[in-house]
């Protein structure tokens, strides 16, 4: 069984979307979670753009990093530099990956322009998660 952990600053957008895609795409035997170095609550625009892909993340919660889950994970993916820099030290058995993605919650402009940024980040996360799962399955 593979255990994945997606981390970002507030666990409100990027890591939540990554968790949603991984839960959909990964084998059901995998453990998948997300967390943040802070708790900012679940961003409603992240929920909206994920629903456009048929994935409901509305019941997910913004949580802080769980050191026990972190240390037992096979792979930890940080989705922003802040989470990478502030992530607690992990045992050498934990593989760490970094996907430097822009924070869609910082987008400015019209409502539609902001949604477009959320969609762009969502699509990049979907691609990265799918590639990660394929890579893990190929090497197992």
PDB file of C-alpha atoms in Angstrom:
ATOM      1  CA  UNK A   1       0.000   0.000   0.000  1.00  0.00           C
ATOM      2  CA  UNK A   2       1.315   3.419  -0.978  1.00  0.00           C
ATOM      3  CA  UNK A   3       0.786   6.439   1.263  1.00  0.00           C
ATOM      4  CA  UNK A   4       0.787   9.928  -0.299  1.00  0.00           C
ATOM      5  CA  UNK A   5       0.781  13.266   1.488  1.00  0.00           C
ATOM      6  CA  UNK A   6       0.210  16.577  -0.323  1.00  0.00           C
ATOM      7  CA  UNK A   7       1.328  19.724   1.494  1.00  0.00           C
ATOM      8  CA  UNK A   8       0.960  23.447   0.920  1.00  0.00           C
ATOM      9  CA  UNK A   9       0.805  26.519   3.105  1.00  0.00           C
ATOM     10  CA  UNK A  10      -2.847  26.681   4.165  1.00  0.00           C
ATOM     11  CA  UNK A  11      -4.284  23.400   2.862  1.00  0.00           C
ATOM     12  CA  UNK A  12      -7.033  25.373   1.153  1.00  0.00           C
ATOM     13  CA  UNK A  13      -6.492  25.013  -2.631  1.00  0.00           C
ATOM     14  CA  UNK A  14      -3.552  23.213  -4.253  1.00  0.00           C
ATOM     15  CA  UNK A  15      -3.070  20.368  -1.784  1.00  0.00           C
ATOM     16  CA  UNK A  16      -6.842  19.876  -1.550  1.00  0.00           C
ATOM     17  CA  UNK A  17      -7.101  19.551  -5.325  1.00  0.00           C
ATOM     18  CA  UNK A  18      -4.143  17.138  -5.405  1.00  0.00           C
ATOM     19  CA  UNK A  19      -5.800  15.005  -2.730  1.00  0.00           C
ATOM     20  CA  UNK A  20      -9.047  14.990  -4.720  1.00  0.00           C
ATOM     21  CA  UNK A  21      -7.347  13.874  -7.928  1.00  0.00           C
ATOM     22  CA  UNK A  22      -5.248  11.240  -6.149  1.00  0.00           C
ATOM     23  CA  UNK A  23      -8.323   9.784  -4.449  1.00  0.00           C
ATOM     24  CA  UNK A  24      -9.968   9.498  -7.877  1.00  0.00           C
ATOM     25  CA  UNK A  25      -6.972   8.228  -9.868  1.00  0.00           C
ATOM     26  CA  UNK A  26      -4.959   6.102  -7.428  1.00  0.00           C
ATOM     27  CA  UNK A  27      -5.784   2.507  -6.524  1.00  0.00           C
ATOM     28  CA  UNK A  28      -8.319   2.367  -3.694  1.00  0.00           C
ATOM     29  CA  UNK A  29      -5.770   0.616  -1.465  1.00  0.00           C
ATOM     30  CA  UNK A  30      -3.597   3.746  -1.356  1.00  0.00           C
ATOM     31  CA  UNK A  31      -3.760   6.148   1.574  1.00  0.00           C
ATOM     32  CA  UNK A  32      -4.062   9.759   0.414  1.00  0.00           C
ATOM     33  CA  UNK A  33      -4.204  12.915   2.515  1.00  0.00           C
ATOM     34  CA  UNK A  34      -3.338  16.589   2.404  1.00  0.00           C
ATOM     35  CA  UNK A  35      -2.365  19.150   5.000  1.00  0.00           C
ATOM     36  CA  UNK A  36      -0.823  22.546   5.505  1.00  0.00           C
ATOM     37  CA  UNK A  37       1.738  24.234   7.674  1.00  0.00           C
ATOM     38  CA  UNK A  38      -1.246  26.446   8.598  1.00  0.00           C
ATOM     39  CA  UNK A  39      -5.033  25.992   8.354  1.00  0.00           C
ATOM     40  CA  UNK A  40      -6.812  28.426   6.035  1.00  0.00           C
ATOM     41  CA  UNK A  41     -10.077  26.538   5.444  1.00  0.00           C
ATOM     42  CA  UNK A  42     -11.243  24.980   2.193  1.00  0.00           C
ATOM     43  CA  UNK A  43     -11.396  27.542  -0.627  1.00  0.00           C
ATOM     44  CA  UNK A  44     -14.852  27.520  -2.301  1.00  0.00           C
ATOM     45  CA  UNK A  45     -13.315  28.227  -5.713  1.00  0.00           C
ATOM     46  CA  UNK A  46     -11.171  25.087  -5.400  1.00  0.00           C
ATOM     47  CA  UNK A  47     -14.373  23.160  -4.665  1.00  0.00           C
ATOM     48  CA  UNK A  48     -16.048  24.753  -7.695  1.00  0.00           C
ATOM     49  CA  UNK A  49     -13.302  23.997 -10.237  1.00  0.00           C
ATOM     50  CA  UNK A  50     -12.911  20.428  -8.959  1.00  0.00           C
ATOM     51  CA  UNK A  51     -16.673  19.907  -9.358  1.00  0.00           C
ATOM     52  CA  UNK A  52     -16.188  20.877 -13.013  1.00  0.00           C
ATOM     53  CA  UNK A  53     -14.047  17.718 -13.266  1.00  0.00           C
ATOM     54  CA  UNK A  54     -16.657  15.634 -11.434  1.00  0.00           C
ATOM     55  CA  UNK A  55     -14.682  15.489  -8.186  1.00  0.00           C
ATOM     56  CA  UNK A  56     -16.365  16.546  -4.956  1.00  0.00           C
ATOM     57  CA  UNK A  57     -13.882  17.876  -2.412  1.00  0.00           C
ATOM     58  CA  UNK A  58     -16.502  19.823  -0.461  1.00  0.00           C
ATOM     59  CA  UNK A  59     -16.287  17.480   2.536  1.00  0.00           C
ATOM     60  CA  UNK A  60     -12.498  17.641   2.812  1.00  0.00           C
ATOM     61  CA  UNK A  61     -11.112  19.584   5.762  1.00  0.00           C
ATOM     62  CA  UNK A  62      -8.185  21.985   6.027  1.00  0.00           C
ATOM     63  CA  UNK A  63      -5.780  20.293   8.447  1.00  0.00           C
ATOM     64  CA  UNK A  64      -2.334  20.822   9.883  1.00  0.00           C
ATOM     65  CA  UNK A  65       0.546  18.468   9.088  1.00  0.00           C
ATOM     66  CA  UNK A  66       0.279  15.258  11.116  1.00  0.00           C
ATOM     67  CA  UNK A  67       3.872  14.270  12.026  1.00  0.00           C
ATOM     68  CA  UNK A  68       2.955  10.578  12.374  1.00  0.00           C
ATOM     69  CA  UNK A  69       1.263  10.417   8.952  1.00  0.00           C
ATOM     70  CA  UNK A  70       4.137  12.440   7.463  1.00  0.00           C
ATOM     71  CA  UNK A  71       6.792  10.070   8.800  1.00  0.00           C
ATOM     72  CA  UNK A  72       4.885   6.997   7.592  1.00  0.00           C
ATOM     73  CA  UNK A  73       4.273   8.348   4.095  1.00  0.00           C
ATOM     74  CA  UNK A  74       5.979   6.870   1.067  1.00  0.00           C
ATOM     75  CA  UNK A  75       5.859  10.136  -0.849  1.00  0.00           C
ATOM     76  CA  UNK A  76       5.378  13.714   0.336  1.00  0.00           C
ATOM     77  CA  UNK A  77       4.626  16.323  -2.324  1.00  0.00           C
ATOM     78  CA  UNK A  78       4.963  20.004  -1.512  1.00  0.00           C
ATOM     79  CA  UNK A  79       3.027  22.287  -3.836  1.00  0.00           C
ATOM     80  CA  UNK A  80       4.608  25.590  -2.820  1.00  0.00           C
ATOM     81  CA  UNK A  81       7.945  26.854  -1.625  1.00  0.00           C
ATOM     82  CA  UNK A  82       6.585  27.800   1.791  1.00  0.00           C
ATOM     83  CA  UNK A  83       5.484  24.225   2.516  1.00  0.00           C
ATOM     84  CA  UNK A  84       8.772  22.871   1.174  1.00  0.00           C
ATOM     85  CA  UNK A  85      10.783  25.220   3.371  1.00  0.00           C
ATOM     86  CA  UNK A  86       8.653  24.711   6.490  1.00  0.00           C
ATOM     87  CA  UNK A  87       7.973  20.970   6.162  1.00  0.00           C
ATOM     88  CA  UNK A  88       9.268  19.056   9.170  1.00  0.00           C
ATOM     89  CA  UNK A  89      12.256  16.769   8.681  1.00  0.00           C
ATOM     90  CA  UNK A  90      11.251  13.316   7.470  1.00  0.00           C
ATOM     91  CA  UNK A  91      12.991   9.947   7.705  1.00  0.00           C
ATOM     92  CA  UNK A  92      15.168   9.003   4.705  1.00  0.00           C
ATOM     93  CA  UNK A  93      12.518   6.432   3.704  1.00  0.00           C
ATOM     94  CA  UNK A  94      10.122   9.241   2.738  1.00  0.00           C
ATOM     95  CA  UNK A  95      10.555  10.434  -0.845  1.00  0.00           C
ATOM     96  CA  UNK A  96       9.992  14.180  -1.163  1.00  0.00           C
ATOM     97  CA  UNK A  97       8.839  15.854  -4.363  1.00  0.00           C
ATOM     98  CA  UNK A  98       8.268  19.545  -5.011  1.00  0.00           C
ATOM     99  CA  UNK A  99       5.782  20.961  -7.500  1.00  0.00           C
ATOM    100  CA  UNK A 100       6.191  24.771  -7.420  1.00  0.00           C
ATOM    101  CA  UNK A 101       2.682  25.855  -8.387  1.00  0.00           C
ATOM    102  CA  UNK A 102       1.259  29.373  -8.145  1.00  0.00           C
ATOM    103  CA  UNK A 103      -1.305  29.991  -5.411  1.00  0.00           C
ATOM    104  CA  UNK A 104      -4.646  30.506  -7.179  1.00  0.00           C
ATOM    105  CA  UNK A 105      -6.030  32.202  -4.053  1.00  0.00           C
ATOM    106  CA  UNK A 106      -3.648  35.086  -4.808  1.00  0.00           C
ATOM    107  CA  UNK A 107      -5.121  35.618  -8.297  1.00  0.00           C
ATOM    108  CA  UNK A 108      -6.522  39.039  -9.105  1.00  0.00           C
ATOM    109  CA  UNK A 109      -8.873  40.342 -11.766  1.00  0.00           C
ATOM    110  CA  UNK A 110     -12.489  39.678 -12.627  1.00  0.00           C
ATOM    111  CA  UNK A 111     -14.335  36.692 -11.193  1.00  0.00           C
ATOM    112  CA  UNK A 112     -13.831  34.864 -14.501  1.00  0.00           C
ATOM    113  CA  UNK A 113     -10.101  35.687 -14.614  1.00  0.00           C
ATOM    114  CA  UNK A 114      -9.660  34.381 -11.080  1.00  0.00           C
ATOM    115  CA  UNK A 115     -11.573  31.203 -11.953  1.00  0.00           C
ATOM    116  CA  UNK A 116      -9.323  30.758 -14.997  1.00  0.00           C
ATOM    117  CA  UNK A 117      -6.258  30.815 -12.724  1.00  0.00           C
ATOM    118  CA  UNK A 118      -7.870  28.181 -10.481  1.00  0.00           C
ATOM    119  CA  UNK A 119      -8.580  26.068 -13.581  1.00  0.00           C
ATOM    120  CA  UNK A 120      -5.011  26.375 -14.866  1.00  0.00           C
ATOM    121  CA  UNK A 121      -3.577  25.299 -11.512  1.00  0.00           C
ATOM    122  CA  UNK A 122      -6.168  22.491 -11.249  1.00  0.00           C
ATOM    123  CA  UNK A 123      -5.240  21.171 -14.685  1.00  0.00           C
ATOM    124  CA  UNK A 124      -1.524  21.222 -13.866  1.00  0.00           C
ATOM    125  CA  UNK A 125      -2.187  19.378 -10.607  1.00  0.00           C
ATOM    126  CA  UNK A 126      -4.282  16.781 -12.430  1.00  0.00           C
ATOM    127  CA  UNK A 127      -1.462  16.185 -14.894  1.00  0.00           C
ATOM    128  CA  UNK A 128       1.193  15.949 -12.152  1.00  0.00           C
ATOM    129  CA  UNK A 129      -0.898  13.599  -9.987  1.00  0.00           C
ATOM    130  CA  UNK A 130      -1.684  11.309 -12.942  1.00  0.00           C
ATOM    131  CA  UNK A 131       2.008  11.187 -13.890  1.00  0.00           C
ATOM    132  CA  UNK A 132       3.036  10.479 -10.278  1.00  0.00           C
ATOM    133  CA  UNK A 133       0.570   7.619  -9.918  1.00  0.00           C
ATOM    134  CA  UNK A 134       1.666   6.095 -13.235  1.00  0.00           C
ATOM    135  CA  UNK A 135       5.325   6.354 -12.186  1.00  0.00           C
ATOM    136  CA  UNK A 136       4.682   4.714  -8.816  1.00  0.00           C
ATOM    137  CA  UNK A 137       2.673   1.892 -10.346  1.00  0.00           C
ATOM    138  CA  UNK A 138       5.378   1.281 -12.957  1.00  0.00           C
ATOM    139  CA  UNK A 139       8.146   1.033 -10.351  1.00  0.00           C
ATOM    140  CA  UNK A 140       6.195  -1.107  -7.848  1.00  0.00           C
TER     141      UNK A 140
END
